[in-house]
PDB file of C-alpha atoms in Angstrom:
ATOM      1  CA  MET A   1     117.793  30.010 130.097  1.00 35.00           C
ATOM      2  CA  ASN A   2     115.346  27.320 129.068  1.00 42.00           C
ATOM      3  CA  LEU A   3     115.495  26.762 125.319  1.00 50.00           C
ATOM      4  CA  GLN A   4     112.844  24.834 123.442  1.00 54.00           C
ATOM      5  CA  ASN A   5     113.654  21.731 121.434  1.00 81.00           C
ATOM      6  CA  ARG A   6     113.992  22.834 117.839  1.00 89.00           C
ATOM      7  CA  SER A   7     115.565  22.204 114.470  1.00 93.00           C
ATOM      8  CA  LEU A   8     118.267  24.636 113.420  1.00 95.00           C
ATOM      9  CA  PRO A   9     117.941  25.689 109.761  1.00 95.00           C
ATOM     10  CA  PRO A  10     121.058  24.623 107.818  1.00 96.00           C
ATOM     11  CA  PRO A  11     122.880  27.210 105.714  1.00 96.00           C
ATOM     12  CA  PRO A  12     122.755  27.036 101.906  1.00 94.00           C
ATOM     13  CA  GLY A  13     124.923  24.570 100.046  1.00 95.00           C
ATOM     14  CA  GLY A  14     123.886  21.198 101.451  1.00 97.00           C
ATOM     15  CA  PHE A  15     127.080  20.676 103.490  1.00 98.00           C
ATOM     16  CA  ILE A  16     125.192  20.884 106.801  1.00 98.00           C
ATOM     17  CA  VAL A  17     122.514  18.236 106.330  1.00 97.00           C
ATOM     18  CA  SER A  18     120.552  18.732 109.564  1.00 96.00           C
ATOM     19  CA  ALA A  19     120.863  20.224 113.041  1.00 97.00           C
ATOM     20  CA  GLN A  20     118.841  20.009 116.245  1.00 96.00           C
ATOM     21  CA  LEU A  21     118.964  21.727 119.615  1.00 96.00           C
ATOM     22  CA  ARG A  22     117.563  20.220 122.805  1.00 95.00           C
ATOM     23  CA  GLY A  23     116.893  22.883 125.387  1.00 91.00           C
ATOM     24  CA  GLY A  24     117.123  22.813 129.177  1.00 88.00           C
ATOM     25  CA  ASP A  25     119.654  23.719 131.850  1.00 90.00           C
ATOM     26  CA  CYS A  26     122.223  21.804 129.809  1.00 94.00           C
ATOM     27  CA  ALA A  27     121.434  22.416 126.143  1.00 96.00           C
ATOM     28  CA  LEU A  28     122.594  19.766 123.685  1.00 97.00           C
ATOM     29  CA  ALA A  29     122.965  20.402 119.959  1.00 97.00           C
ATOM     30  CA  GLN A  30     123.906  18.050 117.145  1.00 96.00           C
ATOM     31  CA  ALA A  31     124.572  18.592 113.467  1.00 97.00           C
ATOM     32  CA  ARG A  32     125.153  16.173 110.611  1.00 97.00           C
ATOM     33  CA  PHE A  33     127.329  17.175 107.665  1.00 98.00           C
ATOM     34  CA  ASP A  34     128.232  15.678 104.300  1.00 98.00           C
ATOM     35  CA  LEU A  35     131.955  15.793 103.582  1.00 97.00           C
ATOM     36  CA  SER A  36     131.370  15.263  99.855  1.00 97.00           C
ATOM     37  CA  ARG A  37     129.445  18.557  99.700  1.00 97.00           C
ATOM     38  CA  TYR A  38     132.058  20.677 101.473  1.00 97.00           C
ATOM     39  CA  GLU A  39     133.275  23.661  99.461  1.00 96.00           C
ATOM     40  CA  GLU A  40     136.157  25.967 100.348  1.00 94.00           C
ATOM     41  CA  HIS A  41     134.083  29.100  99.793  1.00 95.00           C
ATOM     42  CA  PHE A  42     131.593  28.186 102.544  1.00 97.00           C
ATOM     43  CA  ALA A  43     133.932  29.568 105.232  1.00 95.00           C
ATOM     44  CA  ALA A  44     133.926  33.002 103.617  1.00 95.00           C
ATOM     45  CA  ASP A  45     130.242  32.827 102.663  1.00 96.00           C
ATOM     46  CA  TRP A  46     129.268  32.086 106.262  1.00 96.00           C
ATOM     47  CA  ASN A  47     131.788  34.534 107.767  1.00 96.00           C
ATOM     48  CA  LEU A  48     133.574  31.724 109.607  1.00 96.00           C
ATOM     49  CA  PRO A  49     137.209  32.133 108.524  1.00 91.00           C
ATOM     50  CA  VAL A  50     139.529  29.137 108.698  1.00 89.00           C
ATOM     51  CA  PRO A  51     142.701  29.991 110.679  1.00 88.00           C
ATOM     52  CA  PRO A  52     146.017  29.924 108.786  1.00 87.00           C
ATOM     53  CA  ALA A  53     147.185  26.817 110.656  1.00 84.00           C
ATOM     54  CA  LEU A  54     144.293  24.826 109.174  1.00 88.00           C
ATOM     55  CA  ARG A  55     144.424  26.047 105.600  1.00 85.00           C
ATOM     56  CA  GLN A  56     146.805  23.261 104.585  1.00 87.00           C
ATOM     57  CA  ALA A  57     145.004  20.602 106.636  1.00 93.00           C
ATOM     58  CA  VAL A  58     143.192  17.747 104.931  1.00 94.00           C
ATOM     59  CA  LYS A  59     139.663  18.395 103.681  1.00 94.00           C
ATOM     60  CA  LYS A  60     138.100  16.316 106.481  1.00 94.00           C
ATOM     61  CA  ARG A  61     139.749  18.443 109.170  1.00 94.00           C
ATOM     62  CA  ARG A  62     138.677  21.725 107.543  1.00 95.00           C
ATOM     63  CA  ALA A  63     135.127  20.425 107.152  1.00 96.00           C
ATOM     64  CA  GLU A  64     134.946  19.407 110.826  1.00 96.00           C
ATOM     65  CA  TYR A  65     136.242  22.824 111.828  1.00 95.00           C
ATOM     66  CA  LEU A  66     133.628  24.645 109.761  1.00 97.00           C
ATOM     67  CA  ALA A  67     130.745  22.442 110.929  1.00 98.00           C
ATOM     68  CA  SER A  68     131.694  22.845 114.591  1.00 97.00           C
ATOM     69  CA  ARG A  69     132.104  26.632 114.335  1.00 97.00           C
ATOM     70  CA  TRP A  70     128.787  26.943 112.523  1.00 98.00           C
ATOM     71  CA  LEU A  71     127.026  24.945 115.231  1.00 98.00           C
ATOM     72  CA  ALA A  72     128.678  26.932 118.025  1.00 98.00           C
ATOM     73  CA  ARG A  73     127.581  30.218 116.435  1.00 97.00           C
ATOM     74  CA  GLU A  74     124.015  28.990 115.945  1.00 97.00           C
ATOM     75  CA  VAL A  75     123.685  27.756 119.524  1.00 96.00           C
ATOM     76  CA  MET A  76     125.286  30.794 121.154  1.00 96.00           C
ATOM     77  CA  GLY A  77     122.923  32.960 119.136  1.00 95.00           C
ATOM     78  CA  ARG A  78     120.038  31.223 120.923  1.00 93.00           C
ATOM     79  CA  PHE A  79     121.636  32.317 124.211  1.00 93.00           C
ATOM     80  CA  GLY A  80     121.688  35.953 123.097  1.00 94.00           C
ATOM     81  CA  ILE A  81     125.306  35.941 121.880  1.00 96.00           C
ATOM     82  CA  PRO A  82     125.117  36.757 118.151  1.00 95.00           C
ATOM     83  CA  ASP A  83     127.934  36.251 115.620  1.00 95.00           C
ATOM     84  CA  PHE A  84     129.997  34.156 118.017  1.00 96.00           C
ATOM     85  CA  LEU A  85     133.274  32.845 116.583  1.00 95.00           C
ATOM     86  CA  LEU A  86     134.756  30.018 118.619  1.00 95.00           C
ATOM     87  CA  GLN A  87     138.501  30.406 119.098  1.00 91.00           C
ATOM     88  CA  ASN A  88     141.081  28.536 121.169  1.00 87.00           C
ATOM     89  CA  HIS A  89     143.541  29.163 123.966  1.00 84.00           C
ATOM     90  CA  SER A  90     147.233  28.399 123.379  1.00 80.00           C
ATOM     91  CA  ASP A  91     146.633  24.879 124.735  1.00 78.00           C
ATOM     92  CA  ARG A  92     143.914  24.442 122.055  1.00 80.00           C
ATOM     93  CA  SER A  93     141.087  24.447 124.603  1.00 84.00           C
ATOM     94  CA  PRO A  94     138.005  26.404 123.451  1.00 91.00           C
ATOM     95  CA  ILE A  95     137.367  29.992 124.544  1.00 94.00           C
ATOM     96  CA  TRP A  96     133.684  30.231 125.498  1.00 96.00           C
ATOM     97  CA  PRO A  97     131.786  33.421 126.320  1.00 95.00           C
ATOM     98  CA  THR A  98     131.876  34.676 129.894  1.00 93.00           C
ATOM     99  CA  GLY A  99     129.273  32.914 132.012  1.00 92.00           C
ATOM    100  CA  MET A 100     129.031  29.920 129.660  1.00 95.00           C
ATOM    101  CA  ARG A 101     130.351  26.408 130.187  1.00 96.00           C
ATOM    102  CA  ALA A 102     130.451  24.283 127.073  1.00 97.00           C
ATOM    103  CA  SER A 103     131.980  21.241 125.424  1.00 97.00           C
ATOM    104  CA  LEU A 104     132.398  20.348 121.760  1.00 97.00           C
ATOM    105  CA  SER A 105     133.049  17.084 119.946  1.00 97.00           C
ATOM    106  CA  HIS A 106     133.064  15.816 116.367  1.00 96.00           C
ATOM    107  CA  THR A 107     133.450  12.584 114.468  1.00 95.00           C
ATOM    108  CA  ASP A 108     132.872  11.405 110.905  1.00 94.00           C
ATOM    109  CA  GLY A 109     129.966  13.446 109.579  1.00 95.00           C
ATOM    110  CA  ALA A 110     128.700  14.667 112.948  1.00 97.00           C
ATOM    111  CA  VAL A 111     129.352  17.340 115.556  1.00 98.00           C
ATOM    112  CA  ALA A 112     127.901  17.798 119.055  1.00 98.00           C
ATOM    113  CA  LEU A 113     127.886  20.758 121.427  1.00 98.00           C
ATOM    114  CA  ALA A 114     126.708  20.947 125.052  1.00 98.00           C
ATOM    115  CA  VAL A 115     126.186  24.308 126.797  1.00 97.00           C
ATOM    116  CA  THR A 116     125.121  25.416 130.273  1.00 96.00           C
ATOM    117  CA  GLN A 117     125.007  28.615 132.304  1.00 95.00           C
ATOM    118  CA  GLN A 118     124.728  26.628 135.532  1.00 95.00           C
ATOM    119  CA  PRO A 119     127.659  26.002 137.940  1.00 95.00           C
ATOM    120  CA  ARG A 120     128.310  22.567 136.468  1.00 95.00           C
ATOM    121  CA  CYS A 121     131.233  20.985 134.707  1.00 96.00           C
ATOM    122  CA  ILE A 122     130.174  19.625 131.341  1.00 97.00           C
ATOM    123  CA  GLY A 123     131.621  17.251 128.789  1.00 98.00           C
ATOM    124  CA  VAL A 124     130.203  15.904 125.533  1.00 98.00           C
ATOM    125  CA  ASP A 125     131.638  13.319 123.175  1.00 98.00           C
ATOM    126  CA  ILE A 126     130.478  11.802 119.906  1.00 98.00           C
ATOM    127  CA  GLU A 127     132.214   8.773 118.426  1.00 98.00           C
ATOM    128  CA  SER A 128     131.907   6.530 115.410  1.00 97.00           C
ATOM    129  CA  VAL A 129     131.579   2.923 116.572  1.00 98.00           C
ATOM    130  CA  MET A 130     135.007   1.305 116.578  1.00 97.00           C
ATOM    131  CA  SER A 131     135.730  -1.971 114.855  1.00 97.00           C
ATOM    132  CA  LEU A 132     135.713  -5.208 116.844  1.00 97.00           C
ATOM    133  CA  ARG A 133     139.462  -5.518 116.295  1.00 97.00           C
ATOM    134  CA  THR A 134     140.083  -2.040 117.727  1.00 98.00           C
ATOM    135  CA  ALA A 135     137.800  -2.773 120.672  1.00 97.00           C
ATOM    136  CA  GLU A 136     139.686  -5.972 121.481  1.00 97.00           C
ATOM    137  CA  GLU A 137     143.112  -4.395 121.009  1.00 97.00           C
ATOM    138  CA  THR A 138     142.352  -1.416 123.270  1.00 96.00           C
ATOM    139  CA  ALA A 139     140.428  -3.265 125.981  1.00 97.00           C
ATOM    140  CA  SER A 140     143.406  -3.576 128.320  1.00 96.00           C
ATOM    141  CA  VAL A 141     144.025   0.186 128.447  1.00 97.00           C
ATOM    142  CA  LEU A 142     140.373   1.219 128.298  1.00 98.00           C
ATOM    143  CA  MET A 143     138.690  -1.021 130.854  1.00 98.00           C
ATOM    144  CA  SER A 144     139.259  -3.097 133.961  1.00 98.00           C
ATOM    145  CA  ALA A 145     138.305  -6.764 134.117  1.00 97.00           C
ATOM    146  CA  GLU A 146     135.183  -5.781 136.058  1.00 97.00           C
ATOM    147  CA  GLU A 147     134.196  -3.230 133.431  1.00 98.00           C
ATOM    148  CA  GLU A 148     134.775  -5.727 130.639  1.00 97.00           C
ATOM    149  CA  ALA A 149     132.474  -8.202 132.344  1.00 97.00           C
ATOM    150  CA  ARG A 150     129.881  -5.460 132.814  1.00 96.00           C
ATOM    151  CA  LEU A 151     130.061  -4.516 129.135  1.00 97.00           C
ATOM    152  CA  CYS A 152     129.844  -8.130 127.990  1.00 96.00           C
ATOM    153  CA  ALA A 153     126.618  -8.477 129.998  1.00 96.00           C
ATOM    154  CA  LEU A 154     124.975  -5.694 127.977  1.00 97.00           C
ATOM    155  CA  PRO A 155     122.812  -6.667 124.980  1.00 97.00           C
ATOM    156  CA  LEU A 156     125.242  -4.901 122.651  1.00 97.00           C
ATOM    157  CA  PRO A 157     128.007  -5.964 120.271  1.00 97.00           C
ATOM    158  CA  PHE A 158     131.313  -5.649 122.111  1.00 97.00           C
ATOM    159  CA  SER A 159     132.486  -2.998 119.641  1.00 97.00           C
ATOM    160  CA  SER A 160     129.473  -0.795 120.470  1.00 98.00           C
ATOM    161  CA  ALA A 161     129.830  -1.389 124.207  1.00 98.00           C
ATOM    162  CA  ALA A 162     133.539  -0.537 124.114  1.00 98.00           C
ATOM    163  CA  THR A 163     132.818   2.620 122.113  1.00 98.00           C
ATOM    164  CA  LEU A 164     130.202   3.611 124.692  1.00 98.00           C
ATOM    165  CA  LEU A 165     132.732   3.182 127.494  1.00 98.00           C
ATOM    166  CA  PHE A 166     135.401   5.110 125.583  1.00 98.00           C
ATOM    167  CA  SER A 167     132.967   7.957 124.908  1.00 98.00           C
ATOM    168  CA  LEU A 168     131.759   8.110 128.514  1.00 98.00           C
ATOM    169  CA  LYS A 169     135.332   8.414 129.744  1.00 98.00           C
ATOM    170  CA  GLU A 170     136.120  11.047 127.119  1.00 98.00           C
ATOM    171  CA  SER A 171     133.112  13.071 128.301  1.00 98.00           C
ATOM    172  CA  LEU A 172     134.296  12.692 131.893  1.00 98.00           C
ATOM    173  CA  TYR A 173     137.784  13.890 130.988  1.00 97.00           C
ATOM    174  CA  LYS A 174     136.409  16.872 129.067  1.00 96.00           C
ATOM    175  CA  ALA A 175     134.137  17.817 131.965  1.00 97.00           C
ATOM    176  CA  LEU A 176     136.900  17.662 134.567  1.00 96.00           C
ATOM    177  CA  TRP A 177     139.757  19.206 132.598  1.00 93.00           C
ATOM    178  CA  PRO A 178     138.689  22.881 133.093  1.00 91.00           C
ATOM    179  CA  GLN A 179     138.384  22.207 136.839  1.00 91.00           C
ATOM    180  CA  LEU A 180     141.599  20.254 137.310  1.00 93.00           C
ATOM    181  CA  HIS A 181     143.952  20.775 134.367  1.00 90.00           C
ATOM    182  CA  GLN A 182     145.304  17.309 135.111  1.00 91.00           C
ATOM    183  CA  PRO A 183     145.760  14.408 132.704  1.00 90.00           C
ATOM    184  CA  MET A 184     143.607  11.348 133.304  1.00 94.00           C
ATOM    185  CA  ASP A 185     144.011   7.811 132.051  1.00 95.00           C
ATOM    186  CA  PHE A 186     141.131   5.499 131.283  1.00 97.00           C
ATOM    187  CA  LEU A 187     141.559   3.320 134.369  1.00 97.00           C
ATOM    188  CA  GLN A 188     141.299   6.267 136.773  1.00 98.00           C
ATOM    189  CA  ALA A 189     137.516   6.075 136.393  1.00 98.00           C
ATOM    190  CA  SER A 190     135.181   3.092 136.200  1.00 98.00           C
ATOM    191  CA  LEU A 191     131.761   2.474 134.732  1.00 98.00           C
ATOM    192  CA  LEU A 192     129.447   1.301 137.513  1.00 98.00           C
ATOM    193  CA  GLU A 193     126.077   1.242 135.738  1.00 96.00           C
ATOM    194  CA  ALA A 194     124.712   1.509 132.206  1.00 97.00           C
ATOM    195  CA  ASP A 195     120.961   1.495 131.628  1.00 97.00           C
ATOM    196  CA  LEU A 196     120.405   1.103 127.896  1.00 97.00           C
ATOM    197  CA  ALA A 197     116.656   1.659 128.074  1.00 96.00           C
ATOM    198  CA  ALA A 198     116.999   4.947 129.972  1.00 97.00           C
ATOM    199  CA  GLY A 199     120.224   6.032 128.259  1.00 97.00           C
ATOM    200  CA  LYS A 200     121.823   6.671 131.651  1.00 97.00           C
ATOM    201  CA  ALA A 201     125.213   5.718 133.094  1.00 98.00           C
ATOM    202  CA  VAL A 202     127.097   6.149 136.366  1.00 98.00           C
ATOM    203  CA  LEU A 203     130.882   6.351 136.653  1.00 98.00           C
ATOM    204  CA  ALA A 204     133.144   6.637 139.688  1.00 98.00           C
ATOM    205  CA  LEU A 205     136.639   8.059 140.069  1.00 98.00           C
ATOM    206  CA  ASN A 206     139.347   5.612 141.136  1.00 98.00           C
ATOM    207  CA  HIS A 207     141.851   8.389 141.823  1.00 96.00           C
ATOM    208  CA  SER A 208     141.767  11.525 143.979  1.00 97.00           C
ATOM    209  CA  PHE A 209     142.401  14.541 141.745  1.00 96.00           C
ATOM    210  CA  SER A 210     141.407  17.306 144.168  1.00 95.00           C
ATOM    211  CA  ALA A 211     139.518  17.927 147.403  1.00 94.00           C
ATOM    212  CA  GLU A 212     136.320  18.104 145.344  1.00 94.00           C
ATOM    213  CA  PHE A 213     137.025  15.200 142.982  1.00 96.00           C
ATOM    214  CA  THR A 214     138.228  12.405 145.229  1.00 97.00           C
ATOM    215  CA  ALA A 215     138.357   8.664 144.681  1.00 98.00           C
ATOM    216  CA  GLY A 216     134.845   7.279 144.922  1.00 97.00           C
ATOM    217  CA  THR A 217     133.152  10.409 143.514  1.00 97.00           C
ATOM    218  CA  ARG A 218     130.164   9.283 141.450  1.00 98.00           C
ATOM    219  CA  LEU A 219     129.313  11.091 138.227  1.00 98.00           C
ATOM    220  CA  GLU A 220     126.181  10.647 136.133  1.00 98.00           C
ATOM    221  CA  ALA A 221     125.987  10.722 132.362  1.00 98.00           C
ATOM    222  CA  GLU A 222     123.472  10.200 129.607  1.00 97.00           C
ATOM    223  CA  PHE A 223     123.996   8.621 126.217  1.00 97.00           C
ATOM    224  CA  GLN A 224     122.421   7.922 122.835  1.00 96.00           C
ATOM    225  CA  LEU A 225     123.245   4.829 120.797  1.00 96.00           C
ATOM    226  CA  GLU A 226     122.903   4.721 117.038  1.00 92.00           C
ATOM    227  CA  ALA A 227     123.917   2.012 114.591  1.00 89.00           C
ATOM    228  CA  ASP A 228     127.174   3.762 113.746  1.00 93.00           C
ATOM    229  CA  ARG A 229     127.623   6.426 116.444  1.00 96.00           C
ATOM    230  CA  VAL A 230     127.609   6.939 120.196  1.00 97.00           C
ATOM    231  CA  LEU A 231     126.878  10.270 121.903  1.00 97.00           C
ATOM    232  CA  THR A 232     127.579  10.841 125.598  1.00 98.00           C
ATOM    233  CA  LEU A 233     127.011  13.821 127.892  1.00 98.00           C
ATOM    234  CA  LEU A 234     128.313  14.141 131.448  1.00 98.00           C
ATOM    235  CA  THR A 235     127.564  17.022 133.796  1.00 97.00           C
ATOM    236  CA  HIS A 236     128.391  17.435 137.468  1.00 97.00           C
ATOM    237  CA  PRO A 237     127.909  20.264 140.012  1.00 95.00           C
ATOM    238  CA  VAL A 238     130.984  22.275 140.918  1.00 90.00           C
ATOM    239  CA  ALA A 239     131.566  23.922 144.257  1.00 79.00           C
ATOM    240  CA  GLY A 240     130.632  27.592 144.583  1.00 58.00           C
ATOM    241  CA  ASN A 241     129.453  29.821 141.793  1.00 47.00           C
ATOM    242  CA  LYS A 242     132.728  30.639 140.119  1.00 45.00           C
ATOM    243  CA  LYS A 243     132.491  31.867 136.576  1.00 42.00           C
ATOM    244  CA  PRO A 244     134.171  29.575 134.091  1.00 41.00           C
ATOM    245  CA  ALA A 245     137.648  30.591 132.997  1.00 38.00           C
TER     246      ALA A 245
END
């Protein structure tokens, strides 16, 4: 299904500030929300009930839940699946409609959703740019010496470059998890290339996870850099035409 690029009309109330959908074989949607304008009654007004386990959660968590479920319903409606309510398996992984592969992510004031009907694994991640202190403190677990040198060569503040790397690896993990159901640490994949002008990156696995995802497997991603956020999307063909679980 080839969707057109479009704005998604926000619901009343001002909590959802804006939303956009980029069409294509791998559709990508983003929404911005204003935590200060979140109201408890929105969940009932929009017919997106908050589960009992979240009713005592902090306001930020409930707001992220509502924004992500609203975006998922809006996007699935464009695929001919009206009134979709995203729920979770017992391991907290999302339950997507049959024939759909999707990935969801949220951060402060923003949510992103990637969807495809193609036989591809897919992972999306959106992150607020980490502080320089956090970037420096996490460098040893996030990146190899070669990756650190590669990031330092980019015309970016180190905090932004480290956030980009973190987000790319999160997208990779999200894409591979439904195929492998195996944990992955940050050093089991490496960033090989990052083209800031094109918004493209290439990663490679350093560990063999399966016959299909062996050490040396190259995976391509795209990314968007903003002053305070990083968005990454990684997709990769999967063998056969199995329907997603």
